[in-house]
Amino acid sequence: MAVLLIGSGGREHALAYAFSRSQIDGDIYCTPGNGGIAQLATCIDLDVTDHRSVIDFCENNEVGLVVVGPELPLVDGLVDSLEAKGIKAFGPTKAAAQLEGSKAFTKQLCRKYEIPTADYEVFEEVGAAQIYLNDCSYPIVIKADGLAAGKGVVIADDQAQAKQAVQDCFDGRFGEAGTSIVIEECLVGEEASFFAICDGEYAMELPTAQDHKCAYEGDTGPNTGGMGAYSPAPVMTSEMCQRTMDEIIMPTLKGMKAEGAPFKGVLFAGLMITSKGPELIEYNVRFGDPECQVLIARLRSDLLPVMRASCDGKLDALVNEFDDRPAVTVVMASNGYPGAYESGSEIKGLEEAAGDPDIMIFHAGTKNQDGRILASGGRVLNITALGETVSQARDKAYAAIEKIDWPQGFYRKDIGWRAIEREKETM
Ligand code: AMP
Ligand code: GLY
């Protein structure tokens, strides 16, 4: 069975790596892919906004499963177009992808099905939102409704900041994404990422993770797509995981089915673990990047049959097995990221760095030019390691980074600090 993977990040390299180890034989295609994926798959150029061209490729190449990595093609309904032609596609339909595509949709679902989340109001015009802000307690959170590449959220410390954020949103700072906004209570606690593969009715729980969103050490500096991650998240005890399944994931699946939009694919809940327990900050309808890299590093079973079963509504017959050992991934990014950066510099030493079987190097913004690996994006590499503890995994990842010769890149030196502090407390 041939597989077509859509995307170009570290997440997709990790998925391609999992597919390359599958018992299910067949070609792996990826569009557009990157320099690392090209070592495992045939990279092709398709315009994924042109659904017809994706369908034609699948039909001409006997593709039995399409796996969509990022959110945009999901929210754009690619899965619907493929399914309409009888092509299996892993991921939610356009209607179900609203869980990520519209924050207002998700908040309304939470209210209707009593899923714990921050108290909120939705506004479609600036005047009413500004009046509401007169009587709020601060800090408060302002969110553009639609997809804003992680940049549509402002935590406002006071009324002036909040009013400015609301004004910016309605002035078009986030384009279409900001034509309606959610204003919500600021939750206090520790954040964690929770993942479940779903088939419309059943949810298969995956290991938890935590990521580091800020560019610089000490979780400071501008927000990024994620500078590193580790799995599991120590705050997610088995009791917290069970509560998340019972109070958040399962009610969401039931609610989505009742609304006529059953959810299939990866449901990624961004959680705040508050004094009351797990509360939903937001949903994503895909694997996290870089969280996927640490999940795949720990995965021991075959992912492709699970993805197929998700499409077929038959997940309950399968189990996933994961290594008990924790994994850490450290992102190497181009100097300047998340601001302006230069592309085209050569990265050397990758083979030597990946010499240990517990080390996996997943590429993001790279390209392979005549056998040389060149940086071609903001986030460039994910140096991923397994260890007996988070601190050991972290040490292995940093030792591997020492072998990489790429002066034009930088990385955070404190990935995993929160988990490592906890390890120290319990030792
Ligand atoms: P989101 O795009 O909804 O995940 O928000 C981005 C980040 O903003 C989250 O990872 C949190 O760190 C923060 N955030 C969002 N909503 C809240 C909230 N209600 N309370 C506290 N922090 C929040
Ligand atoms: N790392 C967070 C995300 O993928 O949305």
PDB file of N, CA and C in Angstrom, residues 229-231 294 297-298 325-330 356 358-359 383-401 415-416 420 423:
ATOM      1  N   ALA A 229      10.717  19.681  23.113  1.00  0.00           N
ATOM      2  CA  ALA A 229       9.619  19.003  23.800  1.00  0.00           C
ATOM      3  C   ALA A 229      10.163  17.758  24.478  1.00  0.00           C
ATOM      4  N   TYR A 230       9.347  17.226  25.385  1.00  0.00           N
ATOM      5  CA  TYR A 230       9.703  15.947  25.994  1.00  0.00           C
ATOM      6  C   TYR A 230       8.422  15.182  26.277  1.00  0.00           C
ATOM      7  N   SER A 231       8.579  13.869  26.414  1.00  0.00           N
ATOM      8  CA  SER A 231       7.441  13.007  26.702  1.00  0.00           C
ATOM      9  C   SER A 231       7.930  11.922  27.647  1.00  0.00           C
ATOM     10  N   VAL A 294       8.822  13.438  19.735  1.00  0.00           N
ATOM     11  CA  VAL A 294       9.113  12.638  20.935  1.00  0.00           C
ATOM     12  C   VAL A 294       8.150  11.458  21.063  1.00  0.00           C
ATOM     13  N   ALA A 297       9.554   8.863  18.689  1.00  0.00           N
ATOM     14  CA  ALA A 297      10.790   8.270  19.236  1.00  0.00           C
ATOM     15  C   ALA A 297      10.442   7.157  20.222  1.00  0.00           C
ATOM     16  N   ARG A 298       9.309   7.282  20.908  1.00  0.00           N
ATOM     17  CA  ARG A 298       8.930   6.282  21.915  1.00  0.00           C
ATOM     18  C   ARG A 298       8.042   5.171  21.352  1.00  0.00           C
ATOM     19  N   ARG A 325      10.775   4.521  28.313  1.00  0.00           N
ATOM     20  CA  ARG A 325      11.793   5.553  28.533  1.00  0.00           C
ATOM     21  C   ARG A 325      11.314   6.904  27.997  1.00  0.00           C
ATOM     22  N   PRO A 326      11.652   7.978  28.699  1.00  0.00           N
ATOM     23  CA  PRO A 326      11.287   9.287  28.180  1.00  0.00           C
ATOM     24  C   PRO A 326      12.106   9.677  26.952  1.00  0.00           C
ATOM     25  N   ALA A 327      11.576  10.623  26.199  1.00  0.00           N
ATOM     26  CA  ALA A 327      12.288  11.166  25.037  1.00  0.00           C
ATOM     27  C   ALA A 327      12.307  12.690  25.147  1.00  0.00           C
ATOM     28  N   VAL A 328      13.374  13.260  24.628  1.00  0.00           N
ATOM     29  CA  VAL A 328      13.531  14.723  24.586  1.00  0.00           C
ATOM     30  C   VAL A 328      13.881  15.096  23.159  1.00  0.00           C
ATOM     31  N   THR A 329      13.335  16.197  22.663  1.00  0.00           N
ATOM     32  CA  THR A 329      13.800  16.710  21.374  1.00  0.00           C
ATOM     33  C   THR A 329      14.188  18.171  21.536  1.00  0.00           C
ATOM     34  N   VAL A 330      15.346  18.510  20.958  1.00  0.00           N
ATOM     35  CA  VAL A 330      15.841  19.891  20.998  1.00  0.00           C
ATOM     36  C   VAL A 330      15.806  20.416  19.568  1.00  0.00           C
ATOM     37  N   ASP A 356      24.305   6.955  17.602  1.00  0.00           N
ATOM     38  CA  ASP A 356      23.745   6.152  18.698  1.00  0.00           C
ATOM     39  C   ASP A 356      22.302   5.752  18.340  1.00  0.00           C
ATOM     40  N   ASP A 358      19.815   5.411  20.112  1.00  0.00           N
ATOM     41  CA  ASP A 358      18.817   6.172  20.879  1.00  0.00           C
ATOM     42  C   ASP A 358      18.678   7.611  20.392  1.00  0.00           C
ATOM     43  N   ILE A 359      19.427   7.958  19.338  1.00  0.00           N
ATOM     44  CA  ILE A 359      19.347   9.322  18.794  1.00  0.00           C
ATOM     45  C   ILE A 359      18.636   9.291  17.444  1.00  0.00           C
ATOM     46  N   ILE A 383      16.755  17.371  17.288  1.00  0.00           N
ATOM     47  CA  ILE A 383      17.677  16.357  17.777  1.00  0.00           C
ATOM     48  C   ILE A 383      16.968  15.627  18.916  1.00  0.00           C
ATOM     49  N   THR A 384      16.646  14.365  18.681  1.00  0.00           N
ATOM     50  CA  THR A 384      15.727  13.638  19.549  1.00  0.00           C
ATOM     51  C   THR A 384      16.451  12.463  20.181  1.00  0.00           C
ATOM     52  N   ALA A 385      16.258  12.272  21.485  1.00  0.00           N
ATOM     53  CA  ALA A 385      16.979  11.184  22.164  1.00  0.00           C
ATOM     54  C   ALA A 385      16.084  10.509  23.188  1.00  0.00           C
ATOM     55  N   LEU A 386      16.313   9.203  23.359  1.00  0.00           N
ATOM     56  CA  LEU A 386      15.680   8.428  24.429  1.00  0.00           C
ATOM     57  C   LEU A 386      16.698   8.243  25.544  1.00  0.00           C
ATOM     58  N   GLY A 387      16.228   8.213  26.792  1.00  0.00           N
ATOM     59  CA  GLY A 387      17.141   7.965  27.911  1.00  0.00           C
ATOM     60  C   GLY A 387      16.371   7.337  29.054  1.00  0.00           C
ATOM     61  N   GLU A 388      17.085   6.853  30.052  1.00  0.00           N
ATOM     62  CA  GLU A 388      16.405   6.245  31.208  1.00  0.00           C
ATOM     63  C   GLU A 388      15.613   7.299  31.974  1.00  0.00           C
ATOM     64  N   THR A 389      16.089   8.529  31.940  1.00  0.00           N
ATOM     65  CA  THR A 389      15.392   9.650  32.597  1.00  0.00           C
ATOM     66  C   THR A 389      15.358  10.799  31.597  1.00  0.00           C
ATOM     67  N   VAL A 390      14.578  11.833  31.920  1.00  0.00           N
ATOM     68  CA  VAL A 390      14.557  13.002  31.039  1.00  0.00           C
ATOM     69  C   VAL A 390      15.948  13.634  31.008  1.00  0.00           C
ATOM     70  N   SER A 391      16.610  13.689  32.175  1.00  0.00           N
ATOM     71  CA  SER A 391      17.928  14.343  32.151  1.00  0.00           C
ATOM     72  C   SER A 391      18.926  13.550  31.311  1.00  0.00           C
ATOM     73  N   GLN A 392      18.819  12.204  31.354  1.00  0.00           N
ATOM     74  CA  GLN A 392      19.738  11.429  30.521  1.00  0.00           C
ATOM     75  C   GLN A 392      19.427  11.628  29.035  1.00  0.00           C
ATOM     76  N   ALA A 393      18.145  11.645  28.695  1.00  0.00           N
ATOM     77  CA  ALA A 393      17.762  11.869  27.289  1.00  0.00           C
ATOM     78  C   ALA A 393      18.244  13.237  26.837  1.00  0.00           C
ATOM     79  N   ARG A 394      18.073  14.219  27.713  1.00  0.00           N
ATOM     80  CA  ARG A 394      18.531  15.569  27.375  1.00  0.00           C
ATOM     81  C   ARG A 394      20.044  15.589  27.148  1.00  0.00           C
ATOM     82  N   ASP A 395      20.789  14.922  28.041  1.00  0.00           N
ATOM     83  CA  ASP A 395      22.253  14.916  27.897  1.00  0.00           C
ATOM     84  C   ASP A 395      22.668  14.288  26.568  1.00  0.00           C
ATOM     85  N   LYS A 396      21.958  13.211  26.191  1.00  0.00           N
ATOM     86  CA  LYS A 396      22.302  12.556  24.910  1.00  0.00           C
ATOM     87  C   LYS A 396      22.010  13.487  23.735  1.00  0.00           C
ATOM     88  N   ALA A 397      20.880  14.185  23.822  1.00  0.00           N
ATOM     89  CA  ALA A 397      20.525  15.093  22.715  1.00  0.00           C
ATOM     90  C   ALA A 397      21.573  16.198  22.597  1.00  0.00           C
ATOM     91  N   TYR A 398      21.979  16.766  23.734  1.00  0.00           N
ATOM     92  CA  TYR A 398      22.973  17.847  23.660  1.00  0.00           C
ATOM     93  C   TYR A 398      24.347  17.332  23.231  1.00  0.00           C
ATOM     94  N   ALA A 399      24.678  16.083  23.613  1.00  0.00           N
ATOM     95  CA  ALA A 399      25.958  15.519  23.170  1.00  0.00           C
ATOM     96  C   ALA A 399      25.939  15.354  21.644  1.00  0.00           C
ATOM     97  N   ALA A 400      24.787  14.959  21.104  1.00  0.00           N
ATOM     98  CA  ALA A 400      24.671  14.817  19.641  1.00  0.00           C
ATOM     99  C   ALA A 400      24.817  16.186  18.965  1.00  0.00           C
ATOM    100  N   ILE A 401      24.212  17.205  19.582  1.00  0.00           N
ATOM    101  CA  ILE A 401      24.284  18.554  18.994  1.00  0.00           C
ATOM    102  C   ILE A 401      25.741  19.033  18.905  1.00  0.00           C
ATOM    103  N   ILE A 415      16.110  22.706  27.485  1.00  0.00           N
ATOM    104  CA  ILE A 415      14.896  21.929  27.150  1.00  0.00           C
ATOM    105  C   ILE A 415      14.684  20.851  28.219  1.00  0.00           C
ATOM    106  N   GLY A 416      13.457  20.753  28.685  1.00  0.00           N
ATOM    107  CA  GLY A 416      13.118  19.736  29.687  1.00  0.00           C
ATOM    108  C   GLY A 416      13.298  20.202  31.121  1.00  0.00           C
ATOM    109  N   ILE A 420      13.051  17.992  34.585  1.00  0.00           N
ATOM    110  CA  ILE A 420      14.319  17.648  35.237  1.00  0.00           C
ATOM    111  C   ILE A 420      14.321  18.130  36.692  1.00  0.00           C
ATOM    112  N   GLU A 423      12.526  15.566  38.517  1.00  0.00           N
ATOM    113  CA  GLU A 423      13.346  14.360  38.719  1.00  0.00           C
ATOM    114  C   GLU A 423      14.288  14.558  39.897  1.00  0.00           C
TER     115      GLU A 423
END
